[in-house]
PDB file of C-alpha atoms in Angstrom:
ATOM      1  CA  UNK A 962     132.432  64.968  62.612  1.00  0.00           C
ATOM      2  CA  UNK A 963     129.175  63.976  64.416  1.00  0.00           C
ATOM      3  CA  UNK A 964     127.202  64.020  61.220  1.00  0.00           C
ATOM      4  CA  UNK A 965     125.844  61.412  59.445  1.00  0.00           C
ATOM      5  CA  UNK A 966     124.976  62.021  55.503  1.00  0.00           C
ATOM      6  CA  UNK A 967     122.168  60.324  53.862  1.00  0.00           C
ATOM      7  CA  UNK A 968     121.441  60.387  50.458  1.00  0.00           C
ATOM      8  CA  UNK A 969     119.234  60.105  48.512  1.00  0.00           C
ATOM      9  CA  UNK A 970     116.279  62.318  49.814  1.00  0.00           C
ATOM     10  CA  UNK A 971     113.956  60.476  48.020  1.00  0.00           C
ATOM     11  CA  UNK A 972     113.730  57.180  45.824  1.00  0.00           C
ATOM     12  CA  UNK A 973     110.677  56.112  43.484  1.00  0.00           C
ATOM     13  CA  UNK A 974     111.515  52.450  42.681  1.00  0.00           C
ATOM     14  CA  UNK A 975     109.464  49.937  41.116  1.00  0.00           C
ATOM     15  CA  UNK A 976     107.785  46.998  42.264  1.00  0.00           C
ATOM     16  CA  UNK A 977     110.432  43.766  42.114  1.00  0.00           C
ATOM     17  CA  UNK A 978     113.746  46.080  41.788  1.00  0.00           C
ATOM     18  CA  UNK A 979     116.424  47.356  43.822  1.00  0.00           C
ATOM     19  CA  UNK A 980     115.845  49.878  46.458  1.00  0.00           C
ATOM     20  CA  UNK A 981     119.743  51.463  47.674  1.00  0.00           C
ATOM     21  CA  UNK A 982     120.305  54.341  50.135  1.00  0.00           C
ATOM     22  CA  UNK A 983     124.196  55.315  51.132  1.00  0.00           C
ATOM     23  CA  UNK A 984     124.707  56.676  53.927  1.00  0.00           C
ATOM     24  CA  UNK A 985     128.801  58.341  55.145  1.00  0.00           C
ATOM     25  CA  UNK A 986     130.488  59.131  57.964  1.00  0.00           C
ATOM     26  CA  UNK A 987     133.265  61.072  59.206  1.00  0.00           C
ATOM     27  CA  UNK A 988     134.213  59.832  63.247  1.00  0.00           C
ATOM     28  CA  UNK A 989     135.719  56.769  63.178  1.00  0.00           C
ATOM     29  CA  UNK A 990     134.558  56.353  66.730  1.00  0.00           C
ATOM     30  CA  UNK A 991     131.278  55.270  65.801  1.00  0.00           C
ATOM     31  CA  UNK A 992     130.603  51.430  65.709  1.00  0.00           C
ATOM     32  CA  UNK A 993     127.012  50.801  65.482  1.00  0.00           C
ATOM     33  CA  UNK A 994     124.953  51.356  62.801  1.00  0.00           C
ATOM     34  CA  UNK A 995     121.722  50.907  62.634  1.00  0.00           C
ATOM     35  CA  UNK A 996     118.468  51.594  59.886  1.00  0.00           C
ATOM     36  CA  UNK A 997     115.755  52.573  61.136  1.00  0.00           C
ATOM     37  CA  UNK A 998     111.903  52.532  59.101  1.00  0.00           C
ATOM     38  CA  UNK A 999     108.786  55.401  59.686  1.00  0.00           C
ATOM     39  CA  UNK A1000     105.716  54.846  58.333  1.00  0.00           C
ATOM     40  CA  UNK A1001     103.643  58.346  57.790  1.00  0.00           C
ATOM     41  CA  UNK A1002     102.054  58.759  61.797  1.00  0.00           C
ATOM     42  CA  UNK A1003     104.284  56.467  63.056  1.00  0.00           C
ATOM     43  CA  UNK A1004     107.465  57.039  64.882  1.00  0.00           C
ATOM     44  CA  UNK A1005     110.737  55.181  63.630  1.00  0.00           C
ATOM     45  CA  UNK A1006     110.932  51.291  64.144  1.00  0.00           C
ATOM     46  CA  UNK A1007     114.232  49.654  64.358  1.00  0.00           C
ATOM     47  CA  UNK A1008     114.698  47.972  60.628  1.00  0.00           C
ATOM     48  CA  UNK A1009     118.335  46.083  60.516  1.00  0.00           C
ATOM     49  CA  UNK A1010     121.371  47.005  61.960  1.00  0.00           C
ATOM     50  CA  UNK A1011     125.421  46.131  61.519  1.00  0.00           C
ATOM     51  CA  UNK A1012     128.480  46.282  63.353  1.00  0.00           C
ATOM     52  CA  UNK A1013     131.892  47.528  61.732  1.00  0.00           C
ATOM     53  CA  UNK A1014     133.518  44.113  61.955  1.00  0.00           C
ATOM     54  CA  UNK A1015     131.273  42.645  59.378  1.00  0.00           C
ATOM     55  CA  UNK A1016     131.018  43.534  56.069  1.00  0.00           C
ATOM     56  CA  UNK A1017     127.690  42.834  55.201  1.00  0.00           C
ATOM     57  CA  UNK A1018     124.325  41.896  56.947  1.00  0.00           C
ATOM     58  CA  UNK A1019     120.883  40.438  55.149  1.00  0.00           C
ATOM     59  CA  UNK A1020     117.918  39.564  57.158  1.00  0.00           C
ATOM     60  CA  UNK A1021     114.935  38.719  54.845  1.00  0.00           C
ATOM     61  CA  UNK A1022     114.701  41.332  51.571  1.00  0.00           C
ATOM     62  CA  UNK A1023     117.510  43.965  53.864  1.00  0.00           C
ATOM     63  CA  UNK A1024     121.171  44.220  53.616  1.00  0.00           C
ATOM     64  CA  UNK A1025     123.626  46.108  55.036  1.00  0.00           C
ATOM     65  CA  UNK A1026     126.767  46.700  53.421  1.00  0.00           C
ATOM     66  CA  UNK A1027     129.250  48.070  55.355  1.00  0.00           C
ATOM     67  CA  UNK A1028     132.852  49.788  54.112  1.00  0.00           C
ATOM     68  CA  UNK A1029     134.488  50.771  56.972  1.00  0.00           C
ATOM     69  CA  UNK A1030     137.862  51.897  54.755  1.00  0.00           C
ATOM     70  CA  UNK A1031     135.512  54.207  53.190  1.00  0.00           C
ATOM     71  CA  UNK A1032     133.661  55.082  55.973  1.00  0.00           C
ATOM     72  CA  UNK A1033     129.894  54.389  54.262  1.00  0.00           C
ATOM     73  CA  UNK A1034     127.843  52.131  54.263  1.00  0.00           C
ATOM     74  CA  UNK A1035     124.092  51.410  52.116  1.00  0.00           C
ATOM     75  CA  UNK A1036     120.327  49.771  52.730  1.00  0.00           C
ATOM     76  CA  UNK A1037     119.734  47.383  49.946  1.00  0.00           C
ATOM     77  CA  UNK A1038     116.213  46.949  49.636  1.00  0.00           C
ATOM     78  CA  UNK A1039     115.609  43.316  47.579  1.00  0.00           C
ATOM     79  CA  UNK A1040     112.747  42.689  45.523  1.00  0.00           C
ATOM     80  CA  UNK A1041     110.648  46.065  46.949  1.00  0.00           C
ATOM     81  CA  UNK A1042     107.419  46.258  47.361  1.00  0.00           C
ATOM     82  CA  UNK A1043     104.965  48.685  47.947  1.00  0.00           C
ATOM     83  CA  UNK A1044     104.487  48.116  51.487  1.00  0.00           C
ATOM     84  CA  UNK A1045     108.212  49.029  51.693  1.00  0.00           C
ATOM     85  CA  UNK A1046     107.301  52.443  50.804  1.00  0.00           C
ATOM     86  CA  UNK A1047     108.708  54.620  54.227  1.00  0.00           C
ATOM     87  CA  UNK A1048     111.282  56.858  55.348  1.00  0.00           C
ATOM     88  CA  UNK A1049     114.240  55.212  56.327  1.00  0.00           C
ATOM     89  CA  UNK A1050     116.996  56.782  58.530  1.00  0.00           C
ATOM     90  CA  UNK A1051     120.899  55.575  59.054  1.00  0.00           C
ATOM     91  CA  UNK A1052     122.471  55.917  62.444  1.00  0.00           C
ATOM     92  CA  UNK A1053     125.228  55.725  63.878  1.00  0.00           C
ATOM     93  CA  UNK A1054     126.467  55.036  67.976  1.00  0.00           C
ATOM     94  CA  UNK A1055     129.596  55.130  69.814  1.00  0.00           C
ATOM     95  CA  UNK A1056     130.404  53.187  72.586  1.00  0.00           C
ATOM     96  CA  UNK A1057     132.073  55.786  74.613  1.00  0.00           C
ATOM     97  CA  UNK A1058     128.417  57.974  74.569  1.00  0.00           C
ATOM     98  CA  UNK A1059     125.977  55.511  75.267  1.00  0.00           C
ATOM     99  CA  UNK A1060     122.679  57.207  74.270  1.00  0.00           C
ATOM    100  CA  UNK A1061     123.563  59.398  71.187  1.00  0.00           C
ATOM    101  CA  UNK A1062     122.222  58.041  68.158  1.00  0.00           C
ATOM    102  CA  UNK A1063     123.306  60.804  64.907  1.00  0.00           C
ATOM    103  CA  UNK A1064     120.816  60.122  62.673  1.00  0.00           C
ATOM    104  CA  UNK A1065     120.865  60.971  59.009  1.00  0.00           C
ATOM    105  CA  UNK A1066     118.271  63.290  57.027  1.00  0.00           C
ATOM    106  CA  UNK A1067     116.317  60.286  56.220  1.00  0.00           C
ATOM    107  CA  UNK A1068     115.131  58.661  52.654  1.00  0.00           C
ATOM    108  CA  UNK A1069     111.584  58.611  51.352  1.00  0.00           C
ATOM    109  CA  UNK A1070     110.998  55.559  49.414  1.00  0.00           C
ATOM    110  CA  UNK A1071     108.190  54.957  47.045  1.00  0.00           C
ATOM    111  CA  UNK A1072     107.578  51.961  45.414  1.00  0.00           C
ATOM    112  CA  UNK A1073     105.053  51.879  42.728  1.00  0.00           C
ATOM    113  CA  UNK A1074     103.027  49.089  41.936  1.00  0.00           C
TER     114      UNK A1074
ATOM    115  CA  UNK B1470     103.293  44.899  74.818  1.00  0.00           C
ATOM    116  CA  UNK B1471     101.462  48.395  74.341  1.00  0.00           C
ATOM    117  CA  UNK B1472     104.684  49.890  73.414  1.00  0.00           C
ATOM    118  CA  UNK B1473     105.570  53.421  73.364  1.00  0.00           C
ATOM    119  CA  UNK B1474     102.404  55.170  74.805  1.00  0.00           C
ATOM    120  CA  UNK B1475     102.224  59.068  74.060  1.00  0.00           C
ATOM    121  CA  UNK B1476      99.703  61.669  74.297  1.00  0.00           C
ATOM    122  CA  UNK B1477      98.092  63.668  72.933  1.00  0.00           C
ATOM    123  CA  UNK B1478      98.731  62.189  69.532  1.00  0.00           C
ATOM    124  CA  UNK B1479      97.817  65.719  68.158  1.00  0.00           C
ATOM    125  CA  UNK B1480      98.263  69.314  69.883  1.00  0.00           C
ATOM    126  CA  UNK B1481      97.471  72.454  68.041  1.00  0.00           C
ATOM    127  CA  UNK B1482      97.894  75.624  70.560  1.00  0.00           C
ATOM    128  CA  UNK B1483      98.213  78.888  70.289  1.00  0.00           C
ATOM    129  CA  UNK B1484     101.253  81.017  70.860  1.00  0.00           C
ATOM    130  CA  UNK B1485     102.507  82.097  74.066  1.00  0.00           C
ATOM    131  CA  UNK B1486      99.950  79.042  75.482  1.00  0.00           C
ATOM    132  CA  UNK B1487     101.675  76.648  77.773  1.00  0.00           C
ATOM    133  CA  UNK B1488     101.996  72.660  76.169  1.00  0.00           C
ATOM    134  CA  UNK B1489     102.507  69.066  77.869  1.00  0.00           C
ATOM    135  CA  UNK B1490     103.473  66.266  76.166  1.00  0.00           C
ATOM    136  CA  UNK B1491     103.138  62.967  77.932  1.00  0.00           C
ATOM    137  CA  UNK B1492     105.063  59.961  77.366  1.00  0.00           C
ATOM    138  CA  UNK B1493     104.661  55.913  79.425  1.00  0.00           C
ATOM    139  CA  UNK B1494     107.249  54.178  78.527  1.00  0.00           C
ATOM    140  CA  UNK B1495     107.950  50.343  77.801  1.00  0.00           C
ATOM    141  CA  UNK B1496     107.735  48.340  81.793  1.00  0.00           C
ATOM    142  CA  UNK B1497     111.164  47.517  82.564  1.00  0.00           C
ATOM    143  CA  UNK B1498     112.758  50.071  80.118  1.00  0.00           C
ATOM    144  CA  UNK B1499     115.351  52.553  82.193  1.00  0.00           C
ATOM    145  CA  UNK B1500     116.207  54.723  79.393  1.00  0.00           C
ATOM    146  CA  UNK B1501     113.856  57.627  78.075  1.00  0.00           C
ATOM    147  CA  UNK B1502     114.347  59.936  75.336  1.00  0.00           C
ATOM    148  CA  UNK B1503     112.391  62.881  73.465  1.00  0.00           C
ATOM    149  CA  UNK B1504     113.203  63.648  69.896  1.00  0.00           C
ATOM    150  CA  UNK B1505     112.126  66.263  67.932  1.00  0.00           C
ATOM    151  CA  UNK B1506     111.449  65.687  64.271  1.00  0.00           C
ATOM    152  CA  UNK B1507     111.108  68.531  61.657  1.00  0.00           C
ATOM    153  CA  UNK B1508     111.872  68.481  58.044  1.00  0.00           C
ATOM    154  CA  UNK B1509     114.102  71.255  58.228  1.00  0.00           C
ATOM    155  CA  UNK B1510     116.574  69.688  61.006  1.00  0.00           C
ATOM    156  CA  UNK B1511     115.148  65.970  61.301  1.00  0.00           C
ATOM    157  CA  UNK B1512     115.437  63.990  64.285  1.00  0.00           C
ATOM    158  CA  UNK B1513     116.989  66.095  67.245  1.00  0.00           C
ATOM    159  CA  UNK B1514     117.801  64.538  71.046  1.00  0.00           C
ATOM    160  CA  UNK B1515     116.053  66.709  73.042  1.00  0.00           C
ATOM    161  CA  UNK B1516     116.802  65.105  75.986  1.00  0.00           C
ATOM    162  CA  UNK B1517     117.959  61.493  77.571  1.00  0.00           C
ATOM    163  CA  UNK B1518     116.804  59.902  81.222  1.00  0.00           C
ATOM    164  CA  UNK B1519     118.717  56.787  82.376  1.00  0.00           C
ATOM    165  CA  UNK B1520     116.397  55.854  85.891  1.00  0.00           C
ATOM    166  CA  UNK B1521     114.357  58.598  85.686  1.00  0.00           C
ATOM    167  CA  UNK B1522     117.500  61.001  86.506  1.00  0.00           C
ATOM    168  CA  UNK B1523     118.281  63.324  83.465  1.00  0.00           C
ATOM    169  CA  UNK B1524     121.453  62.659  82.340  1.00  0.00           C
ATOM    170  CA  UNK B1525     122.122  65.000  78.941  1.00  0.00           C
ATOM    171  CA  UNK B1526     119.508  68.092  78.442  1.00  0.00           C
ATOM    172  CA  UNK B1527     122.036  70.059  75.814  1.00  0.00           C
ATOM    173  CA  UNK B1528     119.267  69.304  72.927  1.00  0.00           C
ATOM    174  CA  UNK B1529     116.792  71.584  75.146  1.00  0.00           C
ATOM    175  CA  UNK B1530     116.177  74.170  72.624  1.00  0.00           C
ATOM    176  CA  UNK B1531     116.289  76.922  75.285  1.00  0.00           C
ATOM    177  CA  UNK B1532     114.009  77.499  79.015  1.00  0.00           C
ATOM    178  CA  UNK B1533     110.883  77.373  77.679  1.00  0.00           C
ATOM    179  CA  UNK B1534     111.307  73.549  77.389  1.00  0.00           C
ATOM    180  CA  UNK B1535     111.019  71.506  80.441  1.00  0.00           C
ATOM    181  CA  UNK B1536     111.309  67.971  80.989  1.00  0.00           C
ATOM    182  CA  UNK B1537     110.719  65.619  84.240  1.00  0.00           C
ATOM    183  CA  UNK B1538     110.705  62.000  84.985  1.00  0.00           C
ATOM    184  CA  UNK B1539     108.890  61.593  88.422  1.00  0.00           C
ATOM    185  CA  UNK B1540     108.499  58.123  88.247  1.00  0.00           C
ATOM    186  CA  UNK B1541     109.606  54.536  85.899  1.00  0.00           C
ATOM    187  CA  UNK B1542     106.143  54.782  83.914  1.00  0.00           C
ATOM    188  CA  UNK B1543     105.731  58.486  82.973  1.00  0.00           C
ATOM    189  CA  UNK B1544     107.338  61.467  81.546  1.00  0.00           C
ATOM    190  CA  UNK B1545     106.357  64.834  80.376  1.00  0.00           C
ATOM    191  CA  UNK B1546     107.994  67.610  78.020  1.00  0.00           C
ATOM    192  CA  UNK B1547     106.337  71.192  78.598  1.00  0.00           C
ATOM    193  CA  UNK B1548     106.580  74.106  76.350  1.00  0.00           C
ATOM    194  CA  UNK B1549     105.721  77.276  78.342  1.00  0.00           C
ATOM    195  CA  UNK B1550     105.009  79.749  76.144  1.00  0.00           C
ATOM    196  CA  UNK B1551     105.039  78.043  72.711  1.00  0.00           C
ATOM    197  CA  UNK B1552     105.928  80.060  69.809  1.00  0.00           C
ATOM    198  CA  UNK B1553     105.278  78.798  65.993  1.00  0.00           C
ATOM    199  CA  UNK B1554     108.733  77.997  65.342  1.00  0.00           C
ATOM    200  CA  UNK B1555     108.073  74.870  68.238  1.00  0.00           C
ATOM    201  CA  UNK B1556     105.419  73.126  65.574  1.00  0.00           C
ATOM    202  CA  UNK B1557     107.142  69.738  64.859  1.00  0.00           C
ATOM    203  CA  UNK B1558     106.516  66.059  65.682  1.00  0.00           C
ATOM    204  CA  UNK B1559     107.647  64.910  68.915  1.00  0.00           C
ATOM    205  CA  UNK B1560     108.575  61.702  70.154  1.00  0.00           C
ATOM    206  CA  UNK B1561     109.678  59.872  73.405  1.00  0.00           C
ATOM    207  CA  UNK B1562     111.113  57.095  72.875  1.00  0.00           C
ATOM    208  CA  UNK B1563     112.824  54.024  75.573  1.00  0.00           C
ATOM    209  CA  UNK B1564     115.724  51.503  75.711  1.00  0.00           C
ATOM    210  CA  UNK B1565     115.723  48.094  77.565  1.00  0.00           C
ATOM    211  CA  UNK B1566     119.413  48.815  78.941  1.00  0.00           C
ATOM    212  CA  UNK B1567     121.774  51.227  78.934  1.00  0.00           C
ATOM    213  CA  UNK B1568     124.209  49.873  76.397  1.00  0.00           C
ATOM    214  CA  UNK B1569     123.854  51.543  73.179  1.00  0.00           C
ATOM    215  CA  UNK B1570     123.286  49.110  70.635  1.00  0.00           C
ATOM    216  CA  UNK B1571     120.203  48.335  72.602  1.00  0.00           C
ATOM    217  CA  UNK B1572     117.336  49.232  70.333  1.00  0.00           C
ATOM    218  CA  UNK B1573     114.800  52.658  70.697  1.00  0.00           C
ATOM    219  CA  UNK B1574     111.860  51.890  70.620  1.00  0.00           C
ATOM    220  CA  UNK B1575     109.779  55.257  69.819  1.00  0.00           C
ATOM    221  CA  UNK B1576     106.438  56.054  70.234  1.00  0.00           C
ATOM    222  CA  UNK B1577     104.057  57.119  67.344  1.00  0.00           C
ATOM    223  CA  UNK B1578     104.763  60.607  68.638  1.00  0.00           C
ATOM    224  CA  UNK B1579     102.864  63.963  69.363  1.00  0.00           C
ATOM    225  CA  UNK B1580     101.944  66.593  66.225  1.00  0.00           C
ATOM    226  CA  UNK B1581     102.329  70.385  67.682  1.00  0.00           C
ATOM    227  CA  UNK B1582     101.171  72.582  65.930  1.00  0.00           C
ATOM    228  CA  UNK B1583     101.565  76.460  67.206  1.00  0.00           C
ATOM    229  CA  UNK B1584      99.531  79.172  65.784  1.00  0.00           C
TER     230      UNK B1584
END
């Protein structure tokens, strides 16, 4: 119940389309959820991040979209570009144990040029 | 803001040698963390400090791994005696508060590699 599943494990997308990684989860405890971005030899970097009482969150070319009856919720990348081209992790927090964050297995995106 | 400091960046040892990883976190940050990230069980909570006081070690692999907090601006995780199956990334990473949608912000972490 602690887990958080990622999928895909890796996405090759091309430059000016639609990068999407789902993410699920099983405790409905959890009510934070946030993305996190690694660049190869760098450690994760907070990316975008949504609570369950909204439904959706976009800040620049990311958006969240949350389903909390369905207990997922997905990274759209808009318009991707090569520099996008990372690891990216969901997460997921609980109120009631301040410091955990479950991450998922993490996404490798490539976009080609 | 220097961020996340860590060091070494990369550590390659030899088994049964004893390892320190060293970690300065963001000034003013009270929460630490070290991860472990390997592409077999990806990012593990090794352990979490709130005021330099360790609050959960249960991601401590087993004794060999140490951790200690003596002071706001520095923390170390030791490995004594590393064994191959210990080669992974490491990272320490800090929070601003306590309350936990208050971002981690992780350091560009420490390559181990055990022979």
């Amino acid at each position: 119940q602690q887990q958080v599943k990622q999928s895909p494990q890796s996405l090759i997308v091309q430059k000016g389309g639609i990068s999407i990684i789902n993410c699920a989860y099983e405790n409905t405890a959890f009510d934070y959820f946030p993305w996190y971005q690694q660049f190869p030899g760098k450690g994760p970097a907070l990316l975008i991040a949504i609570r369950p009482d909204v439904s959706e969150k976009k800040e620049g070319r990311f958006t969240i979209s949350f389903n909390k009856s369905a207990k997922q919720f997905s990274l759209h990348i808009m318009d991707s570009q090569p520099g996008d081209s990372a690891t990216y992790f969901c997460a997921a927090s609980r109120m009631d144990s301040s410091y955990k964050l479950i991450f998922g297995s993490g996404t490798r995106l490539l976009v080609r040029p | 803001d220097a961020g996340v400091i860590q060091s070494p960046r990369h550590e390659v040892t030899e088994m049964g040698q004893e390892v320190t990883l060293r970690c300065k976190p963001i000034s003013g940050h009270n929460s630490l963390f070290w991860y472990r990230q390997t592409m077999m069980r990806g990012l593990e909570l090794l352990i979490y400090f709130n005021n330099n006081v360790p609050i959960d070690d249960s991601g401590m692999p087993e004794d060999r791994f140490s951790a200690k907090m003596p002071n706001a601006s520095f923390s170390t995780l030791k490995i004594q005696p590393s064994e191959p199956r210990d080669s992974a990334v490491y990272f320490c990473a800090s929070r601003p508060g306590q309350s936990y949608t208050d971002t981690q912000y992780f350091g560009p972490g420490t390559r181990l590699t055990v022979l």
